[in-house]
Amino acid sequence: DFALIDGYHFGPQPLIDTLAVLPYLGPRGTLAFHDCQAPAVAQALEAARQRTGGTVRALPTRHALTLIDWGDA
């Protein structure tokens, strides 16, 4: 399973988006976050890491693309 979080990058919206998709992802999956330099996106990424127990991998991209993989994804 895969989801990309790349919506409104401010306030509670990245966390709302993240919490909305997590129930639809299976026991193995990947979440990608775009623009993780934005504090609200970084907060959502950390919330996803805590909920999934996944591994965080920051990719060397211009706009701070970061992945969380879990369950042998």
PDB file of N, CA, C and O in Angstrom:
ATOM      1  N   ASP A   1       0.836  -1.189   0.000  1.00  0.00           N
ATOM      2  CA  ASP A   1       0.000   0.000   0.000  1.00  0.00           C
ATOM      3  C   ASP A   1       0.872   1.241   0.000  1.00  0.00           C
ATOM      4  O   ASP A   1       1.938   1.260   0.598  1.00  0.00           O
ATOM      5  N   PHE A   2       0.397   2.290  -0.635  1.00  0.00           N
ATOM      6  CA  PHE A   2       1.166   3.526  -0.785  1.00  0.00           C
ATOM      7  C   PHE A   2       0.224   4.716  -0.753  1.00  0.00           C
ATOM      8  O   PHE A   2      -0.870   4.673  -1.308  1.00  0.00           O
ATOM      9  N   ALA A   3       0.667   5.787  -0.095  1.00  0.00           N
ATOM     10  CA  ALA A   3      -0.062   7.058  -0.132  1.00  0.00           C
ATOM     11  C   ALA A   3       0.955   8.185  -0.147  1.00  0.00           C
ATOM     12  O   ALA A   3       2.025   8.088   0.463  1.00  0.00           O
ATOM     13  N   LEU A   4       0.609   9.259  -0.846  1.00  0.00           N
ATOM     14  CA  LEU A   4       1.434  10.465  -0.907  1.00  0.00           C
ATOM     15  C   LEU A   4       0.684  11.586  -0.203  1.00  0.00           C
ATOM     16  O   LEU A   4      -0.456  11.890  -0.546  1.00  0.00           O
ATOM     17  N   ILE A   5       1.336  12.197   0.778  1.00  0.00           N
ATOM     18  CA  ILE A   5       0.763  13.339   1.488  1.00  0.00           C
ATOM     19  C   ILE A   5       1.410  14.588   0.897  1.00  0.00           C
ATOM     20  O   ILE A   5       2.586  14.850   1.101  1.00  0.00           O
ATOM     21  N   ASP A   6       0.626  15.330   0.127  1.00  0.00           N
ATOM     22  CA  ASP A   6       1.136  16.533  -0.531  1.00  0.00           C
ATOM     23  C   ASP A   6      -0.024  17.505  -0.773  1.00  0.00           C
ATOM     24  O   ASP A   6      -0.370  17.825  -1.893  1.00  0.00           O
ATOM     25  N   GLY A   7      -0.622  17.932   0.302  1.00  0.00           N
ATOM     26  CA  GLY A   7      -1.727  18.886   0.199  1.00  0.00           C
ATOM     27  C   GLY A   7      -1.322  20.215   0.801  1.00  0.00           C
ATOM     28  O   GLY A   7      -0.170  20.642   0.677  1.00  0.00           O
ATOM     29  N   TYR A   8      -2.243  20.831   1.491  1.00  0.00           N
ATOM     30  CA  TYR A   8      -1.978  22.088   2.179  1.00  0.00           C
ATOM     31  C   TYR A   8      -0.949  21.823   3.276  1.00  0.00           C
ATOM     32  O   TYR A   8      -1.122  20.906   4.076  1.00  0.00           O
ATOM     33  N   HIS A   9       0.119  22.573   3.326  1.00  0.00           N
ATOM     34  CA  HIS A   9       1.265  22.267   4.183  1.00  0.00           C
ATOM     35  C   HIS A   9       1.271  23.015   5.517  1.00  0.00           C
ATOM     36  O   HIS A   9       2.304  23.086   6.167  1.00  0.00           O
ATOM     37  N   PHE A  10       0.141  23.544   5.919  1.00  0.00           N
ATOM     38  CA  PHE A  10       0.112  24.394   7.113  1.00  0.00           C
ATOM     39  C   PHE A  10      -1.010  23.976   8.059  1.00  0.00           C
ATOM     40  O   PHE A  10      -1.963  23.305   7.652  1.00  0.00           O
ATOM     41  N   GLY A  11      -0.870  24.410   9.314  1.00  0.00           N
ATOM     42  CA  GLY A  11      -1.903  24.129  10.306  1.00  0.00           C
ATOM     43  C   GLY A  11      -2.099  22.636  10.496  1.00  0.00           C
ATOM     44  O   GLY A  11      -1.174  21.844  10.328  1.00  0.00           O
ATOM     45  N   PRO A  12      -3.299  22.227  10.826  1.00  0.00           N
ATOM     46  CA  PRO A  12      -3.545  20.812  11.113  1.00  0.00           C
ATOM     47  C   PRO A  12      -3.733  19.943   9.867  1.00  0.00           C
ATOM     48  O   PRO A  12      -3.819  18.724   9.981  1.00  0.00           O
ATOM     49  N   GLN A  13      -3.790  20.544   8.674  1.00  0.00           N
ATOM     50  CA  GLN A  13      -4.170  19.773   7.484  1.00  0.00           C
ATOM     51  C   GLN A  13      -3.270  18.586   7.167  1.00  0.00           C
ATOM     52  O   GLN A  13      -3.780  17.505   6.851  1.00  0.00           O
ATOM     53  N   PRO A  14      -1.931  18.693   7.236  1.00  0.00           N
ATOM     54  CA  PRO A  14      -1.127  17.497   6.946  1.00  0.00           C
ATOM     55  C   PRO A  14      -1.415  16.336   7.906  1.00  0.00           C
ATOM     56  O   PRO A  14      -1.466  15.185   7.482  1.00  0.00           O
ATOM     57  N   LEU A  15      -1.647  16.650   9.165  1.00  0.00           N
ATOM     58  CA  LEU A  15      -1.980  15.600  10.127  1.00  0.00           C
ATOM     59  C   LEU A  15      -3.360  15.024   9.830  1.00  0.00           C
ATOM     60  O   LEU A  15      -3.553  13.806   9.878  1.00  0.00           O
ATOM     61  N   ILE A  16      -4.315  15.872   9.496  1.00  0.00           N
ATOM     62  CA  ILE A  16      -5.659  15.403   9.128  1.00  0.00           C
ATOM     63  C   ILE A  16      -5.574  14.463   7.928  1.00  0.00           C
ATOM     64  O   ILE A  16      -6.191  13.389   7.918  1.00  0.00           O
ATOM     65  N   ASP A  17      -4.806  14.848   6.915  1.00  0.00           N
ATOM     66  CA  ASP A  17      -4.641  14.004   5.721  1.00  0.00           C
ATOM     67  C   ASP A  17      -4.005  12.662   6.083  1.00  0.00           C
ATOM     68  O   ASP A  17      -4.442  11.608   5.612  1.00  0.00           O
ATOM     69  N   THR A  18      -2.978  12.709   6.906  1.00  0.00           N
ATOM     70  CA  THR A  18      -2.272  11.497   7.307  1.00  0.00           C
ATOM     71  C   THR A  18      -3.191  10.554   8.073  1.00  0.00           C
ATOM     72  O   THR A  18      -3.264   9.355   7.772  1.00  0.00           O
ATOM     73  N   LEU A  19      -3.899  11.079   9.045  1.00  0.00           N
ATOM     74  CA  LEU A  19      -4.797  10.242   9.841  1.00  0.00           C
ATOM     75  C   LEU A  19      -5.947   9.700   9.005  1.00  0.00           C
ATOM     76  O   LEU A  19      -6.477   8.625   9.294  1.00  0.00           O
ATOM     77  N   ALA A  20      -6.316  10.415   7.951  1.00  0.00           N
ATOM     78  CA  ALA A  20      -7.398   9.962   7.075  1.00  0.00           C
ATOM     79  C   ALA A  20      -6.985   8.764   6.226  1.00  0.00           C
ATOM     80  O   ALA A  20      -7.810   7.881   5.955  1.00  0.00           O
ATOM     81  N   VAL A  21      -5.729   8.705   5.793  1.00  0.00           N
ATOM     82  CA  VAL A  21      -5.314   7.602   4.918  1.00  0.00           C
ATOM     83  C   VAL A  21      -4.791   6.387   5.674  1.00  0.00           C
ATOM     84  O   VAL A  21      -4.878   5.269   5.150  1.00  0.00           O
ATOM     85  N   LEU A  22      -4.264   6.569   6.860  1.00  0.00           N
ATOM     86  CA  LEU A  22      -3.660   5.435   7.577  1.00  0.00           C
ATOM     87  C   LEU A  22      -4.594   4.236   7.730  1.00  0.00           C
ATOM     88  O   LEU A  22      -4.144   3.092   7.547  1.00  0.00           O
ATOM     89  N   PRO A  23      -5.874   4.405   8.028  1.00  0.00           N
ATOM     90  CA  PRO A  23      -6.733   3.227   8.185  1.00  0.00           C
ATOM     91  C   PRO A  23      -6.903   2.407   6.897  1.00  0.00           C
ATOM     92  O   PRO A  23      -7.296   1.247   6.950  1.00  0.00           O
ATOM     93  N   TYR A  24      -6.596   2.992   5.759  1.00  0.00           N
ATOM     94  CA  TYR A  24      -6.758   2.304   4.482  1.00  0.00           C
ATOM     95  C   TYR A  24      -5.496   1.596   4.016  1.00  0.00           C
ATOM     96  O   TYR A  24      -5.517   0.888   3.010  1.00  0.00           O
ATOM     97  N   LEU A  25      -4.404   1.803   4.744  1.00  0.00           N
ATOM     98  CA  LEU A  25      -3.145   1.157   4.390  1.00  0.00           C
ATOM     99  C   LEU A  25      -3.006  -0.124   5.193  1.00  0.00           C
ATOM    100  O   LEU A  25      -3.391  -0.187   6.355  1.00  0.00           O
ATOM    101  N   GLY A  26      -2.464  -1.129   4.561  1.00  0.00           N
ATOM    102  CA  GLY A  26      -2.366  -2.436   5.186  1.00  0.00           C
ATOM    103  C   GLY A  26      -1.204  -2.563   6.155  1.00  0.00           C
ATOM    104  O   GLY A  26      -0.533  -1.579   6.496  1.00  0.00           O
ATOM    105  N   PRO A  27      -0.925  -3.791   6.588  1.00  0.00           N
ATOM    106  CA  PRO A  27       0.154  -4.042   7.543  1.00  0.00           C
ATOM    107  C   PRO A  27       1.544  -3.842   6.947  1.00  0.00           C
ATOM    108  O   PRO A  27       2.525  -3.790   7.676  1.00  0.00           O
ATOM    109  N   ARG A  28       1.632  -3.724   5.618  1.00  0.00           N
ATOM    110  CA  ARG A  28       2.884  -3.387   4.933  1.00  0.00           C
ATOM    111  C   ARG A  28       2.583  -2.185   4.058  1.00  0.00           C
ATOM    112  O   ARG A  28       1.626  -2.193   3.286  1.00  0.00           O
ATOM    113  N   GLY A  29       3.391  -1.149   4.172  1.00  0.00           N
ATOM    114  CA  GLY A  29       3.093   0.006   3.345  1.00  0.00           C
ATOM    115  C   GLY A  29       4.174   1.061   3.340  1.00  0.00           C
ATOM    116  O   GLY A  29       5.194   0.944   4.022  1.00  0.00           O
ATOM    117  N   THR A  30       3.902   2.096   2.559  1.00  0.00           N
ATOM    118  CA  THR A  30       4.790   3.247   2.441  1.00  0.00           C
ATOM    119  C   THR A  30       3.942   4.503   2.386  1.00  0.00           C
ATOM    120  O   THR A  30       2.969   4.576   1.640  1.00  0.00           O
ATOM    121  N   LEU A  31       4.319   5.464   3.183  1.00  0.00           N
ATOM    122  CA  LEU A  31       3.746   6.803   3.116  1.00  0.00           C
ATOM    123  C   LEU A  31       4.846   7.741   2.649  1.00  0.00           C
ATOM    124  O   LEU A  31       5.971   7.689   3.155  1.00  0.00           O
ATOM    125  N   ALA A  32       4.543   8.587   1.688  1.00  0.00           N
ATOM    126  CA  ALA A  32       5.494   9.580   1.206  1.00  0.00           C
ATOM    127  C   ALA A  32       4.976  10.956   1.598  1.00  0.00           C
ATOM    128  O   ALA A  32       3.788  11.250   1.441  1.00  0.00           O
ATOM    129  N   PHE A  33       5.861  11.775   2.109  1.00  0.00           N
ATOM    130  CA  PHE A  33       5.522  13.145   2.516  1.00  0.00           C
ATOM    131  C   PHE A  33       6.350  14.116   1.691  1.00  0.00           C
ATOM    132  O   PHE A  33       7.570  13.983   1.603  1.00  0.00           O
ATOM    133  N   HIS A  34       5.692  15.100   1.109  1.00  0.00           N
ATOM    134  CA  HIS A  34       6.350  16.121   0.298  1.00  0.00           C
ATOM    135  C   HIS A  34       6.472  17.400   1.121  1.00  0.00           C
ATOM    136  O   HIS A  34       5.563  17.745   1.866  1.00  0.00           O
ATOM    137  N   ASP A  35       7.588  18.093   0.979  1.00  0.00           N
ATOM    138  CA  ASP A  35       7.856  19.364   1.679  1.00  0.00           C
ATOM    139  C   ASP A  35       7.942  19.191   3.191  1.00  0.00           C
ATOM    140  O   ASP A  35       7.314  19.917   3.960  1.00  0.00           O
ATOM    141  N   CYS A  36       8.757  18.240   3.623  1.00  0.00           N
ATOM    142  CA  CYS A  36       8.894  17.961   5.053  1.00  0.00           C
ATOM    143  C   CYS A  36       9.616  19.057   5.824  1.00  0.00           C
ATOM    144  O   CYS A  36       9.696  18.999   7.045  1.00  0.00           O
ATOM    145  N   GLN A  37      10.134  20.061   5.118  1.00  0.00           N
ATOM    146  CA  GLN A  37      10.729  21.182   5.833  1.00  0.00           C
ATOM    147  C   GLN A  37       9.650  22.049   6.472  1.00  0.00           C
ATOM    148  O   GLN A  37       9.935  22.824   7.387  1.00  0.00           O
ATOM    149  N   ALA A  38       8.398  21.920   6.047  1.00  0.00           N
ATOM    150  CA  ALA A  38       7.285  22.647   6.657  1.00  0.00           C
ATOM    151  C   ALA A  38       6.977  22.000   8.011  1.00  0.00           C
ATOM    152  O   ALA A  38       6.804  20.775   8.090  1.00  0.00           O
ATOM    153  N   PRO A  39       6.937  22.781   9.089  1.00  0.00           N
ATOM    154  CA  PRO A  39       6.726  22.196  10.427  1.00  0.00           C
ATOM    155  C   PRO A  39       5.476  21.326  10.543  1.00  0.00           C
ATOM    156  O   PRO A  39       5.515  20.275  11.189  1.00  0.00           O
ATOM    157  N   ALA A  40       4.391  21.721   9.927  1.00  0.00           N
ATOM    158  CA  ALA A  40       3.158  20.933  10.034  1.00  0.00           C
ATOM    159  C   ALA A  40       3.296  19.591   9.328  1.00  0.00           C
ATOM    160  O   ALA A  40       2.755  18.580   9.781  1.00  0.00           O
ATOM    161  N   VAL A  41       4.034  19.552   8.234  1.00  0.00           N
ATOM    162  CA  VAL A  41       4.264  18.284   7.526  1.00  0.00           C
ATOM    163  C   VAL A  41       5.195  17.397   8.351  1.00  0.00           C
ATOM    164  O   VAL A  41       4.967  16.195   8.478  1.00  0.00           O
ATOM    165  N   ALA A  42       6.219  17.982   8.938  1.00  0.00           N
ATOM    166  CA  ALA A  42       7.134  17.224   9.790  1.00  0.00           C
ATOM    167  C   ALA A  42       6.388  16.625  10.984  1.00  0.00           C
ATOM    168  O   ALA A  42       6.658  15.487  11.377  1.00  0.00           O
ATOM    169  N   GLN A  43       5.443  17.349  11.530  1.00  0.00           N
ATOM    170  CA  GLN A  43       4.640  16.850  12.644  1.00  0.00           C
ATOM    171  C   GLN A  43       3.786  15.658  12.193  1.00  0.00           C
ATOM    172  O   GLN A  43       3.685  14.651  12.899  1.00  0.00           O
ATOM    173  N   ALA A  44       3.189  15.750  11.023  1.00  0.00           N
ATOM    174  CA  ALA A  44       2.386  14.652  10.503  1.00  0.00           C
ATOM    175  C   ALA A  44       3.251  13.423  10.232  1.00  0.00           C
ATOM    176  O   ALA A  44       2.839  12.291  10.521  1.00  0.00           O
ATOM    177  N   LEU A  45       4.441  13.636   9.703  1.00  0.00           N
ATOM    178  CA  LEU A  45       5.362  12.539   9.448  1.00  0.00           C
ATOM    179  C   LEU A  45       5.713  11.822  10.750  1.00  0.00           C
ATOM    180  O   LEU A  45       5.688  10.595  10.820  1.00  0.00           O
ATOM    181  N   GLU A  46       5.983  12.574  11.794  1.00  0.00           N
ATOM    182  CA  GLU A  46       6.321  11.973  13.091  1.00  0.00           C
ATOM    183  C   GLU A  46       5.131  11.214  13.664  1.00  0.00           C
ATOM    184  O   GLU A  46       5.287  10.122  14.226  1.00  0.00           O
ATOM    185  N   ALA A  47       3.940  11.743  13.506  1.00  0.00           N
ATOM    186  CA  ALA A  47       2.743  11.043  13.980  1.00  0.00           C
ATOM    187  C   ALA A  47       2.581   9.713  13.240  1.00  0.00           C
ATOM    188  O   ALA A  47       2.256   8.690  13.848  1.00  0.00           O
ATOM    189  N   ALA A  48       2.830   9.716  11.936  1.00  0.00           N
ATOM    190  CA  ALA A  48       2.739   8.486  11.149  1.00  0.00           C
ATOM    191  C   ALA A  48       3.809   7.488  11.575  1.00  0.00           C
ATOM    192  O   ALA A  48       3.545   6.288  11.670  1.00  0.00           O
ATOM    193  N   ARG A  49       5.010   7.976  11.840  1.00  0.00           N
ATOM    194  CA  ARG A  49       6.091   7.085  12.287  1.00  0.00           C
ATOM    195  C   ARG A  49       5.715   6.412  13.592  1.00  0.00           C
ATOM    196  O   ARG A  49       5.890   5.205  13.766  1.00  0.00           O
ATOM    197  N   GLN A  50       5.167   7.179  14.510  1.00  0.00           N
ATOM    198  CA  GLN A  50       4.778   6.613  15.808  1.00  0.00           C
ATOM    199  C   GLN A  50       3.663   5.588  15.655  1.00  0.00           C
ATOM    200  O   GLN A  50       3.676   4.544  16.306  1.00  0.00           O
ATOM    201  N   ARG A  51       2.707   5.859  14.798  1.00  0.00           N
ATOM    202  CA  ARG A  51       1.562   4.952  14.636  1.00  0.00           C
ATOM    203  C   ARG A  51       1.919   3.674  13.870  1.00  0.00           C
ATOM    204  O   ARG A  51       1.331   2.632  14.118  1.00  0.00           O
ATOM    205  N   THR A  52       2.845   3.768  12.933  1.00  0.00           N
ATOM    206  CA  THR A  52       3.181   2.605  12.117  1.00  0.00           C
ATOM    207  C   THR A  52       4.408   1.856  12.623  1.00  0.00           C
ATOM    208  O   THR A  52       4.601   0.699  12.277  1.00  0.00           O
ATOM    209  N   GLY A  53       5.259   2.545  13.392  1.00  0.00           N
ATOM    210  CA  GLY A  53       6.522   1.941  13.805  1.00  0.00           C
ATOM    211  C   GLY A  53       7.484   1.792  12.643  1.00  0.00           C
ATOM    212  O   GLY A  53       8.426   1.010  12.701  1.00  0.00           O
ATOM    213  N   GLY A  54       7.240   2.561  11.589  1.00  0.00           N
ATOM    214  CA  GLY A  54       8.013   2.436  10.366  1.00  0.00           C
ATOM    215  C   GLY A  54       9.381   3.085  10.420  1.00  0.00           C
ATOM    216  O   GLY A  54       9.751   3.752  11.381  1.00  0.00           O
ATOM    217  N   THR A  55      10.106   2.860   9.350  1.00  0.00           N
ATOM    218  CA  THR A  55      11.437   3.425   9.162  1.00  0.00           C
ATOM    219  C   THR A  55      11.331   4.661   8.280  1.00  0.00           C
ATOM    220  O   THR A  55      10.718   4.622   7.216  1.00  0.00           O
ATOM    221  N   VAL A  56      11.947   5.748   8.716  1.00  0.00           N
ATOM    222  CA  VAL A  56      11.918   7.008   7.980  1.00  0.00           C
ATOM    223  C   VAL A  56      13.147   7.096   7.091  1.00  0.00           C
ATOM    224  O   VAL A  56      14.267   6.839   7.540  1.00  0.00           O
ATOM    225  N   ARG A  57      12.920   7.450   5.813  1.00  0.00           N
ATOM    226  CA  ARG A  57      14.023   7.633   4.864  1.00  0.00           C
ATOM    227  C   ARG A  57      13.831   8.957   4.141  1.00  0.00           C
ATOM    228  O   ARG A  57      12.879   9.115   3.373  1.00  0.00           O
ATOM    229  N   ALA A  58      14.716   9.903   4.398  1.00  0.00           N
ATOM    230  CA  ALA A  58      14.693  11.189   3.694  1.00  0.00           C
ATOM    231  C   ALA A  58      15.434  11.015   2.370  1.00  0.00           C
ATOM    232  O   ALA A  58      16.562  10.528   2.347  1.00  0.00           O
ATOM    233  N   LEU A  59      14.794  11.392   1.288  1.00  0.00           N
ATOM    234  CA  LEU A  59      15.419  11.283  -0.024  1.00  0.00           C
ATOM    235  C   LEU A  59      16.077  12.607  -0.395  1.00  0.00           C
ATOM    236  O   LEU A  59      15.588  13.673  -0.025  1.00  0.00           O
ATOM    237  N   PRO A  60      17.182  12.552  -1.114  1.00  0.00           N
ATOM    238  CA  PRO A  60      17.901  13.777  -1.471  1.00  0.00           C
ATOM    239  C   PRO A  60      17.212  14.502  -2.637  1.00  0.00           C
ATOM    240  O   PRO A  60      17.691  14.488  -3.762  1.00  0.00           O
ATOM    241  N   THR A  61      16.080  15.102  -2.338  1.00  0.00           N
ATOM    242  CA  THR A  61      15.319  15.824  -3.355  1.00  0.00           C
ATOM    243  C   THR A  61      15.244  17.297  -2.997  1.00  0.00           C
ATOM    244  O   THR A  61      15.465  17.681  -1.856  1.00  0.00           O
ATOM    245  N   ARG A  62      14.916  18.091  -3.970  1.00  0.00           N
ATOM    246  CA  ARG A  62      14.835  19.537  -3.779  1.00  0.00           C
ATOM    247  C   ARG A  62      13.753  19.942  -2.771  1.00  0.00           C
ATOM    248  O   ARG A  62      13.895  20.914  -2.045  1.00  0.00           O
ATOM    249  N   HIS A  63      12.674  19.190  -2.721  1.00  0.00           N
ATOM    250  CA  HIS A  63      11.545  19.580  -1.877  1.00  0.00           C
ATOM    251  C   HIS A  63      11.293  18.621  -0.715  1.00  0.00           C
ATOM    252  O   HIS A  63      10.154  18.406  -0.318  1.00  0.00           O
ATOM    253  N   ALA A  64      12.355  18.076  -0.163  1.00  0.00           N
ATOM    254  CA  ALA A  64      12.294  17.296   1.077  1.00  0.00           C
ATOM    255  C   ALA A  64      11.247  16.191   1.036  1.00  0.00           C
ATOM    256  O   ALA A  64      10.312  16.165   1.828  1.00  0.00           O
ATOM    257  N   LEU A  65      11.402  15.258   0.118  1.00  0.00           N
ATOM    258  CA  LEU A  65      10.533  14.090   0.054  1.00  0.00           C
ATOM    259  C   LEU A  65      11.043  13.066   1.053  1.00  0.00           C
ATOM    260  O   LEU A  65      12.235  12.731   1.063  1.00  0.00           O
ATOM    261  N   THR A  66      10.146  12.595   1.916  1.00  0.00           N
ATOM    262  CA  THR A  66      10.524  11.644   2.948  1.00  0.00           C
ATOM    263  C   THR A  66       9.544  10.487   2.937  1.00  0.00           C
ATOM    264  O   THR A  66       8.332  10.693   2.795  1.00  0.00           O
ATOM    265  N   LEU A  67      10.050   9.273   3.097  1.00  0.00           N
ATOM    266  CA  LEU A  67       9.234   8.064   3.095  1.00  0.00           C
ATOM    267  C   LEU A  67       9.227   7.428   4.473  1.00  0.00           C
ATOM    268  O   LEU A  67      10.216   7.488   5.205  1.00  0.00           O
ATOM    269  N   ILE A  68       8.115   6.792   4.785  1.00  0.00           N
ATOM    270  CA  ILE A  68       8.020   5.908   5.957  1.00  0.00           C
ATOM    271  C   ILE A  68       7.571   4.559   5.418  1.00  0.00           C
ATOM    272  O   ILE A  68       6.529   4.452   4.783  1.00  0.00           O
ATOM    273  N   ASP A  69       8.382   3.531   5.679  1.00  0.00           N
ATOM    274  CA  ASP A  69       8.061   2.168   5.283  1.00  0.00           C
ATOM    275  C   ASP A  69       7.842   1.335   6.545  1.00  0.00           C
ATOM    276  O   ASP A  69       8.550   1.526   7.528  1.00  0.00           O
ATOM    277  N   TRP A  70       6.900   0.408   6.480  1.00  0.00           N
ATOM    278  CA  TRP A  70       6.684  -0.470   7.616  1.00  0.00           C
ATOM    279  C   TRP A  70       6.256  -1.855   7.127  1.00  0.00           C
ATOM    280  O   TRP A  70       5.794  -2.012   6.000  1.00  0.00           O
ATOM    281  N   GLY A  71       6.460  -2.830   7.995  1.00  0.00           N
ATOM    282  CA  GLY A  71       6.008  -4.191   7.720  1.00  0.00           C
ATOM    283  C   GLY A  71       6.643  -4.824   6.499  1.00  0.00           C
ATOM    284  O   GLY A  71       5.944  -5.375   5.660  1.00  0.00           O
ATOM    285  N   ASP A  72       7.955  -4.723   6.346  1.00  0.00           N
ATOM    286  CA  ASP A  72       8.661  -5.313   5.205  1.00  0.00           C
ATOM    287  C   ASP A  72       8.253  -4.696   3.873  1.00  0.00           C
ATOM    288  O   ASP A  72       8.255  -5.350   2.837  1.00  0.00           O
ATOM    289  N   ALA A  73       7.874  -3.430   3.896  1.00  0.00           N
ATOM    290  CA  ALA A  73       7.469  -2.749   2.649  1.00  0.00           C
ATOM    291  C   ALA A  73       8.678  -2.502   1.763  1.00  0.00           C
ATOM    292  O   ALA A  73       9.775  -2.380   2.199  1.00  0.00           O
TER     293      ALA A  73
END
